[in-house]
Tab-separated table of C-alpha atoms (C1' of nucleotides) in Angstrom:
chain	number	residue	atom	x	y	z
X	1	MET	CA	-16.811	-15.762	-21.875
X	2	THR	CA	-15.098	-15.243	-25.190
X	3	THR	CA	-16.458	-13.877	-28.441
X	4	THR	CA	-15.178	-14.883	-31.820
X	5	ASP	CA	-14.016	-12.006	-33.917
X	6	GLY	CA	-13.040	-12.970	-37.416
X	7	GLY	CA	-11.973	-16.428	-36.296
X	8	ARG	CA	-9.882	-15.247	-33.312
X	9	ALA	CA	-11.053	-15.502	-29.707
X	10	SER	CA	-11.149	-12.195	-27.852
X	11	VAL	CA	-11.912	-11.511	-24.210
X	12	SER	CA	-13.636	-8.523	-22.617
X	13	ILE	CA	-12.075	-6.710	-19.663
X	14	GLN	CA	-14.695	-8.197	-17.355
X	15	ASP	CA	-13.818	-11.734	-18.398
X	16	MET	CA	-10.102	-10.979	-18.326
X	17	SER	CA	-10.642	-9.859	-14.741
X	18	LYS	CA	-12.420	-13.108	-13.851
X	19	ILE	CA	-9.750	-15.207	-15.549
X	20	SER	CA	-6.770	-13.429	-13.988
X	21	GLY	CA	-8.164	-12.405	-10.626
X	22	LEU	CA	-6.958	-8.849	-11.304
X	23	SER	CA	-9.627	-6.160	-11.006
X	24	GLU	CA	-10.721	-4.266	-14.087
X	25	ALA	CA	-9.165	-1.139	-12.596
X	26	THR	CA	-5.881	-2.973	-12.096
X	27	LEU	CA	-5.902	-4.206	-15.691
X	28	ARG	CA	-6.330	-0.621	-16.890
X	29	TYR	CA	-3.647	0.521	-14.470
X	30	TYR	CA	-1.145	-2.126	-15.650
X	31	GLU	CA	-1.746	-1.008	-19.184
X	32	LYS	CA	-1.266	2.632	-18.269
X	33	ILE	CA	2.095	1.976	-16.622
X	34	GLY	CA	3.206	-0.152	-19.557
X	35	LEU	CA	3.357	-3.483	-17.735
X	36	ILE	CA	0.957	-4.924	-20.306
X	37	GLY	CA	-0.403	-3.606	-23.526
X	38	PRO	CA	-1.230	-1.738	-25.492
X	39	VAL	CA	-4.376	-3.832	-25.660
X	40	PRO	CA	-6.262	-3.767	-28.984
X	41	ARG	CA	-9.705	-2.205	-28.992
X	42	ASP	CA	-13.026	-3.036	-30.541
X	43	GLU	CA	-13.378	-0.745	-33.544
X	44	SER	CA	-16.799	0.705	-32.875
X	45	SER	CA	-17.085	0.693	-29.102
X	46	GLY	CA	-13.461	1.343	-28.141
X	47	HIS	CA	-13.645	-1.468	-25.562
X	48	ARG	CA	-10.562	-3.550	-24.796
X	49	ARG	CA	-10.343	-6.987	-26.434
X	50	TYR	CA	-7.655	-9.245	-25.051
X	51	GLY	CA	-6.265	-11.716	-27.607
X	52	GLY	CA	-5.060	-15.300	-26.967
X	53	HIS	CA	-1.433	-14.434	-26.302
X	54	ALA	CA	-2.267	-11.592	-23.909
X	55	VAL	CA	-4.814	-13.701	-22.056
X	56	GLU	CA	-2.254	-16.312	-21.051
X	57	MET	CA	0.317	-13.718	-20.111
X	58	ILE	CA	-2.099	-11.758	-17.938
X	59	GLU	CA	-3.372	-14.941	-16.311
X	60	ALA	CA	0.207	-15.669	-15.272
X	61	LEU	CA	0.663	-12.101	-14.025
X	62	GLY	CA	-2.437	-12.548	-11.902
X	63	CYS	CA	-0.792	-15.476	-10.114
X	64	LEU	CA	2.412	-13.569	-9.533
X	65	ARG	CA	0.502	-10.544	-8.253
X	66	ALA	CA	-1.460	-12.819	-5.932
X	67	THR	CA	1.823	-13.824	-4.315
X	68	GLY	CA	2.642	-10.174	-3.605
X	69	MET	CA	5.385	-9.960	-6.212
X	70	SER	CA	6.409	-6.379	-6.986
X	71	VAL	CA	5.591	-4.668	-10.261
X	72	GLN	CA	9.315	-4.437	-10.989
X	73	ASP	CA	9.758	-8.201	-10.575
X	74	MET	CA	6.772	-8.792	-12.829
X	75	ARG	CA	8.409	-6.558	-15.423
X	76	ASP	CA	11.595	-8.619	-15.144
X	77	TYR	CA	9.601	-11.827	-15.412
X	78	LEU	CA	8.039	-10.705	-18.686
X	79	ARG	CA	11.400	-9.556	-19.976
X	80	PHE	CA	13.022	-12.912	-19.159
X	81	LEU	CA	10.124	-14.812	-20.730
X	82	ASP	CA	10.202	-12.939	-23.951
X	83	GLY	CA	13.897	-12.190	-24.335
X	84	ARG	CA	16.082	-14.719	-26.122
X	85	GLU	CA	18.695	-14.428	-23.393
X	86	ASP	CA	19.470	-17.547	-21.396
X	87	SER	CA	17.065	-16.584	-18.687
X	88	ALA	CA	16.434	-19.816	-16.776
X	89	ALA	CA	18.939	-18.864	-14.071
X	90	LEU	CA	17.553	-15.341	-13.822
X	91	MET	CA	14.057	-16.758	-13.493
X	92	ARG	CA	15.138	-19.160	-10.788
X	93	GLU	CA	16.787	-16.335	-8.876
X	94	LEU	CA	13.729	-14.128	-9.220
X	95	PHE	CA	11.487	-16.800	-7.753
X	96	GLU	CA	13.954	-17.754	-5.035
X	97	ARG	CA	14.180	-14.137	-3.931
X	98	ASN	CA	10.427	-14.041	-3.689
X	99	VAL	CA	10.288	-17.265	-1.694
X	100	SER	CA	12.695	-15.683	0.809
X	101	ARG	CA	10.615	-12.547	0.950
X	102	ILE	CA	7.500	-14.577	1.796
X	103	GLN	CA	9.417	-16.662	4.296
X	104	GLU	CA	10.490	-13.542	6.169
X	105	GLU	CA	6.978	-12.170	6.056
X	106	ILE	CA	5.650	-15.392	7.540
X	107	GLU	CA	8.116	-15.198	10.382
X	108	ARG	CA	7.196	-11.594	11.130
X	109	MET	CA	3.536	-12.572	11.043
X	110	HIS	CA	4.037	-15.134	13.771
X	111	VAL	CA	5.535	-12.514	16.054
X	112	ARG	CA	2.672	-10.149	15.309
X	113	ARG	CA	0.069	-12.785	15.956
X	114	ARG	CA	1.599	-13.576	19.332
X	115	TYR	CA	1.695	-9.900	20.341
X	116	LEU	CA	-1.917	-9.316	19.338
X	117	ALA	CA	-3.107	-12.542	20.948
X	118	LEU	CA	-1.502	-11.480	24.225
X	119	LYS	CA	-3.151	-8.078	23.982
X	120	ALA	CA	-6.496	-9.797	23.460
X	121	GLU	CA	-5.838	-11.947	26.523
X	122	LEU	CA	-4.913	-8.900	28.567
X	123	TRP	CA	-8.196	-7.198	27.817
X	124	ALA	CA	-10.078	-10.438	28.368
X	125	ALA	CA	-8.519	-10.593	31.845
X	126	ARG	CA	-9.510	-6.980	32.502
X	127	GLU	CA	-12.991	-7.728	31.235
X	128	ARG	CA	-13.515	-10.412	33.885
X	129	GLY	CA	-11.705	-8.420	36.561
X	130	ASP	CA	-8.830	-10.881	36.791
X	131	ALA	CA	-5.941	-8.818	38.166
X	132	ASP	CA	-3.690	-11.851	38.617
X	133	GLY	CA	-4.137	-12.855	35.002
X	134	GLU	CA	-3.328	-9.319	33.963
X	135	ASN	CA	-0.121	-9.349	35.930
X	136	ARG	CA	0.934	-12.600	34.357
X	137	ILE	CA	0.344	-11.298	30.848
X	138	VAL	CA	1.967	-7.871	31.086
X	139	PRO	CA	5.585	-9.101	31.111
X	140	GLU	CA	4.821	-11.506	28.273
X	141	ILE	CA	3.590	-8.587	26.189
X	142	ALA	CA	6.768	-6.671	26.945
X	143	ALA	CA	8.800	-9.657	25.742
X	144	ALA	CA	6.707	-10.139	22.599
X	145	ARG	CA	7.070	-6.460	21.757
X	146	GLU	CA	10.821	-6.909	21.348
X	147	GLY	CA	10.390	-9.072	18.284
X	148	LEU	CA	8.169	-6.586	16.457
X	149	ARG	CA	11.228	-4.711	15.171
W	1	MET	CA	17.600	11.322	24.021
W	2	THR	CA	15.361	13.633	25.976
W	3	THR	CA	15.854	17.256	26.884
W	4	THR	CA	14.500	18.826	30.038
W	5	ASP	CA	12.347	21.832	29.459
W	6	GLY	CA	11.248	23.597	32.610
W	7	GLY	CA	11.331	20.360	34.589
W	8	ARG	CA	9.354	18.284	32.027
W	9	ALA	CA	10.980	15.762	29.713
W	10	SER	CA	10.413	16.427	26.013
W	11	VAL	CA	11.395	14.332	23.038
W	12	SER	CA	12.443	15.419	19.535
W	13	ILE	CA	10.844	13.896	16.450
W	14	GLN	CA	14.035	11.969	15.733
W	15	ASP	CA	14.006	10.362	19.147
W	16	MET	CA	10.270	9.770	18.990
W	17	SER	CA	10.934	7.928	15.756
W	18	LYS	CA	13.601	5.755	17.374
W	19	ILE	CA	11.413	5.022	20.373
W	20	SER	CA	8.297	4.160	18.395
W	21	GLY	CA	9.782	2.650	15.263
W	22	LEU	CA	7.577	4.977	13.201
W	23	SER	CA	9.430	7.098	10.659
W	24	GLU	CA	9.587	10.867	11.135
W	25	ALA	CA	7.454	11.232	8.015
W	26	THR	CA	4.863	8.860	9.466
W	27	LEU	CA	4.767	10.795	12.728
W	28	ARG	CA	4.067	13.995	10.786
W	29	TYR	CA	1.493	12.159	8.690
W	30	TYR	CA	-0.338	10.760	11.731
W	31	GLU	CA	-0.510	14.247	13.149
W	32	LYS	CA	-1.826	15.639	9.888
W	33	ILE	CA	-4.662	13.105	9.709
W	34	GLY	CA	-5.519	13.708	13.366
W	35	LEU	CA	-4.523	10.282	14.679
W	36	ILE	CA	-2.180	11.963	17.137
W	37	GLY	CA	-1.609	15.536	18.131
W	38	PRO	CA	-1.580	18.348	17.852
W	39	VAL	CA	1.975	18.068	19.170
W	40	PRO	CA	3.328	21.095	21.051
W	41	ARG	CA	6.199	22.994	19.443
W	42	ASP	CA	9.427	24.530	20.669
W	43	GLU	CA	8.774	28.265	20.873
W	44	SER	CA	11.767	29.540	18.954
W	45	SER	CA	12.498	26.778	16.443
W	46	GLY	CA	8.970	25.509	15.782
W	47	HIS	CA	10.204	21.909	16.190
W	48	ARG	CA	7.901	19.255	17.603
W	49	ARG	CA	8.392	18.320	21.277
W	50	TYR	CA	6.610	15.196	22.392
W	51	GLY	CA	5.622	15.226	26.075
W	52	GLY	CA	5.528	12.250	28.461
W	53	HIS	CA	1.906	11.304	27.867
W	54	ALA	CA	2.249	11.472	24.080
W	55	VAL	CA	5.477	9.472	24.123
W	56	GLU	CA	3.861	6.449	25.723
W	57	MET	CA	0.839	6.642	23.481
W	58	ILE	CA	2.893	6.854	20.307
W	59	GLU	CA	5.156	4.052	21.452
W	60	ALA	CA	2.072	1.869	21.780
W	61	LEU	CA	0.830	2.992	18.362
W	62	GLY	CA	4.189	1.976	16.933
W	63	CYS	CA	3.631	-1.577	18.154
W	64	LEU	CA	0.136	-1.727	16.758
W	65	ARG	CA	1.288	-0.339	13.427
W	66	ALA	CA	4.084	-2.921	13.362
W	67	THR	CA	1.417	-5.626	13.472
W	68	GLY	CA	-0.250	-4.170	10.386
W	69	MET	CA	-3.259	-2.819	12.263
W	70	SER	CA	-5.310	-0.345	10.230
W	71	VAL	CA	-5.400	3.367	10.979
W	72	GLN	CA	-9.104	3.043	11.747
W	73	ASP	CA	-8.461	0.335	14.348
W	74	MET	CA	-5.741	2.471	15.887
W	75	ARG	CA	-8.240	5.317	16.113
W	76	ASP	CA	-10.679	3.001	17.862
W	77	TYR	CA	-7.945	1.787	20.186
W	78	LEU	CA	-7.180	5.333	21.283
W	79	ARG	CA	-10.862	6.105	21.676
W	80	PHE	CA	-11.390	3.016	23.869
W	81	LEU	CA	-8.307	3.808	25.955
W	82	ASP	CA	-9.310	7.316	26.678
W	83	GLY	CA	-13.089	7.067	26.859
W	84	ARG	CA	-14.737	6.248	30.159
W	85	GLU	CA	-16.932	3.682	28.491
W	86	ASP	CA	-16.588	0.091	29.605
W	87	SER	CA	-14.179	-0.665	26.837
W	88	ALA	CA	-12.467	-3.896	27.921
W	89	ALA	CA	-14.798	-6.017	25.768
W	90	LEU	CA	-14.373	-3.687	22.799
W	91	MET	CA	-10.615	-3.866	23.189
W	92	ARG	CA	-10.652	-7.628	23.354
W	93	GLU	CA	-12.757	-7.793	20.213
W	94	LEU	CA	-10.489	-5.357	18.396
W	95	PHE	CA	-7.437	-7.476	19.147
W	96	GLU	CA	-9.191	-10.761	18.420
W	97	ARG	CA	-10.254	-9.458	15.020
W	98	ASN	CA	-6.661	-8.550	14.313
W	99	VAL	CA	-5.400	-11.964	15.397
W	100	SER	CA	-7.812	-13.532	12.909
W	101	ARG	CA	-6.652	-11.182	10.202
W	102	ILE	CA	-3.033	-12.188	10.757
W	103	GLN	CA	-3.973	-15.853	10.937
W	104	GLU	CA	-5.614	-15.645	7.519
W	105	GLU	CA	-2.649	-13.779	6.120
W	106	ILE	CA	-0.302	-16.484	7.383
W	107	GLU	CA	-2.357	-19.159	5.703
W	108	ARG	CA	-2.379	-17.285	2.413
W	109	MET	CA	1.387	-16.815	2.729
W	110	HIS	CA	1.946	-20.545	2.925
W	111	VAL	CA	0.089	-21.051	-0.336
W	112	ARG	CA	2.090	-18.298	-1.978
W	113	ARG	CA	5.365	-19.687	-0.776
W	114	ARG	CA	4.539	-23.091	-2.191
W	115	TYR	CA	3.588	-21.638	-5.565
W	116	LEU	CA	6.745	-19.551	-5.815
W	117	ALA	CA	8.972	-22.385	-4.615
W	118	LEU	CA	7.550	-24.629	-7.340
W	119	LYS	CA	8.177	-21.934	-9.921
W	120	ALA	CA	11.763	-21.686	-8.730
W	121	GLU	CA	12.101	-25.457	-9.027
W	122	LEU	CA	10.654	-25.378	-12.516
W	123	TRP	CA	13.250	-22.903	-13.723
W	124	ALA	CA	15.980	-24.768	-11.907
W	125	ALA	CA	14.963	-27.875	-13.854
W	126	ARG	CA	15.016	-25.924	-17.105
W	127	GLU	CA	18.371	-24.481	-16.160
W	128	ARG	CA	19.915	-27.949	-15.948
W	129	GLY	CA	17.999	-29.230	-18.980
W	130	ASP	CA	15.942	-31.657	-16.921
W	131	ALA	CA	12.798	-32.216	-18.994
W	132	ASP	CA	11.534	-35.006	-16.739
W	133	GLY	CA	11.806	-32.790	-13.686
W	134	GLU	CA	9.930	-30.073	-15.542
W	135	ASN	CA	7.119	-32.422	-16.411
W	136	ARG	CA	6.824	-33.526	-12.833
W	137	ILE	CA	6.569	-29.947	-11.566
W	138	VAL	CA	4.126	-28.475	-14.078
W	139	PRO	CA	1.007	-30.211	-12.702
W	140	GLU	CA	2.036	-29.350	-9.149
W	141	ILE	CA	2.150	-25.690	-10.124
W	142	ALA	CA	-1.304	-25.956	-11.660
W	143	ALA	CA	-2.577	-27.421	-8.394
W	144	ALA	CA	-0.839	-24.808	-6.240
W	145	ARG	CA	-2.294	-22.028	-8.377
W	146	GLU	CA	-5.809	-23.003	-7.328
W	147	GLY	CA	-5.200	-21.905	-3.757
W	148	LEU	CA	-3.984	-18.434	-4.710
W	149	ARG	CA	-7.605	-17.183	-4.753
V	1	DT	C1'	-38.522	4.636	-32.941
V	2	DG	C1'	-37.610	5.937	-28.346
V	3	DG	C1'	-36.134	4.520	-23.873
V	4	DC	C1'	-33.444	1.760	-20.740
V	5	DC	C1'	-29.762	-0.768	-18.964
V	6	DC	C1'	-25.296	-2.714	-18.982
V	7	DA	C1'	-20.644	-2.906	-19.970
V	8	DC	C1'	-17.270	-0.036	-20.801
V	9	DC	C1'	-14.609	4.338	-21.165
V	10	DT	C1'	-11.566	8.363	-19.076
V	11	DG	C1'	-9.882	11.331	-15.529
V	12	DA	C1'	-9.410	12.655	-10.860
V	13	DA	C1'	-9.168	11.881	-5.983
V	14	DG	C1'	-8.235	9.014	-2.018
V	15	DC	C1'	-5.317	5.775	0.922
V	16	DG	C1'	-1.111	5.262	3.830
V	17	DC	C1'	2.738	6.251	3.544
V	18	DT	C1'	7.686	7.488	1.351
V	19	DT	C1'	10.699	10.474	-1.037
V	20	DG	C1'	12.410	14.725	-2.436
V	21	DA	C1'	12.864	19.748	-3.005
V	22	DG	C1'	13.644	23.974	-0.888
V	23	DG	C1'	13.945	26.816	3.317
V	24	DT	C1'	14.707	28.029	8.653
V	25	DC	C1'	17.085	27.879	13.205
V	26	DA	C1'	20.915	26.954	16.463
V	27	DA	C1'	25.429	25.417	17.442
V	28	DG	C1'	30.361	24.899	16.416
V	29	DC	C1'	34.577	26.338	14.043
V	30	DG	C1'	38.315	28.900	11.809
C	1	DC	C1'	32.116	37.144	12.181
C	2	DG	C1'	30.555	34.490	8.473
C	3	DC	C1'	30.114	29.577	7.133
C	4	DT	C1'	28.989	24.998	7.480
C	5	DT	C1'	26.404	21.280	9.481
C	6	DG	C1'	22.488	19.048	11.207
C	7	DA	C1'	18.019	18.629	12.761
C	8	DC	C1'	13.876	20.223	11.632
C	9	DC	C1'	10.125	22.472	8.897
C	10	DT	C1'	6.387	22.508	4.881
C	11	DC	C1'	4.572	21.347	0.567
C	12	DA	C1'	4.219	18.417	-3.532
C	13	DA	C1'	4.669	14.262	-5.992
C	14	DG	C1'	5.029	9.306	-6.339
C	15	DC	C1'	3.531	4.333	-5.480
C	16	DG	C1'	0.005	0.685	-6.495
C	17	DC	C1'	-3.920	0.464	-6.471
C	18	DT	C1'	-9.286	1.472	-5.450
C	19	DT	C1'	-13.189	4.234	-5.818
C	20	DC	C1'	-16.002	7.599	-7.792
C	21	DA	C1'	-18.033	10.807	-11.099
C	22	DG	C1'	-19.581	11.689	-15.558
C	23	DG	C1'	-20.066	10.091	-20.324
C	24	DT	C1'	-20.609	6.702	-24.663
C	25	DG	C1'	-21.953	2.444	-27.500
C	26	DG	C1'	-24.943	-1.427	-28.268
C	27	DG	C1'	-28.711	-4.609	-27.476
C	28	DC	C1'	-33.432	-5.343	-26.148
C	29	DC	C1'	-38.190	-4.169	-25.267
C	30	DA	C1'	-42.524	-1.909	-26.232
DNA sequence: TGGCCCACCTGAAGCGCTTGAGGTCAAGCG
DNA sequence: CGCTTGACCTCAAGCGCTTCAGGTGGGCCA
């Protein structure tokens, strides 16, 4: 998992990927756009070696990314963490905003699920030649469509 | 909304966008990738004019897109609609697959919401200098993190 | 010592759109 | 009549990644 390198633990990109849940490509991408890094390299091979501090930070980023948080919010998160400003309130707001975002997404998902489930039922009715069933479902689909924005 | 053009109704891209909920850019994009179209043009201006058949089709696509259905599944949907194959079963399967997809997304969303809500609580506790509260929340966050994949 | 494989590297292209720049056509107004 | 306005056009770039192509360093085996 980790190799010792002059007394300090260092982690390869593959292991960093396993630890954080971010793909190797994403780790390179985040470095390229300046969200993390620059990551120190192994002298001879030029391979990335993530040090203790970076490992924890990127592990946390992996969780935030897994919630669908935007890159901009992750940037703010890192800024609040590291800055000596009184950032507890800003952090709370950042996370509350993201809870609301998820909440809204969940609600939209329910509407979508209902619409798609009705469509599946419609075609199931057609499949078994059930014209009555079809006629019952059609107006329900029309109603469900309204909620889809 | 619609203009009459030699007895046939035709719809501008702006109105098509309002009807379908797809942006004008998306309508052009879908045409470019061959999902819809080619759309006939007004002789003199070169502007797109969507005809009756296309309007209904694109309206339906708008609903499917609003559920997060993939472009490939929308292609299949159109193929099943139009083909003379016995497509009711294929349609049912397509929609059932998409219901499952949404169902899984909803479940993941719940986990994410919990994680983010705990993070918000953590910073709220820090904000009011509540060390006990903090200590109560930290292990809950660790537990919630497990579900984030 | 040569050969092989694996982990890693970079750069470019693709996905599904969105955004923006720059230009055309038709209608309305002073 | 020229001018503005608005709806539309095309082409190119950007977003947040993923995927792919082509190349290098290091360890292990014969």
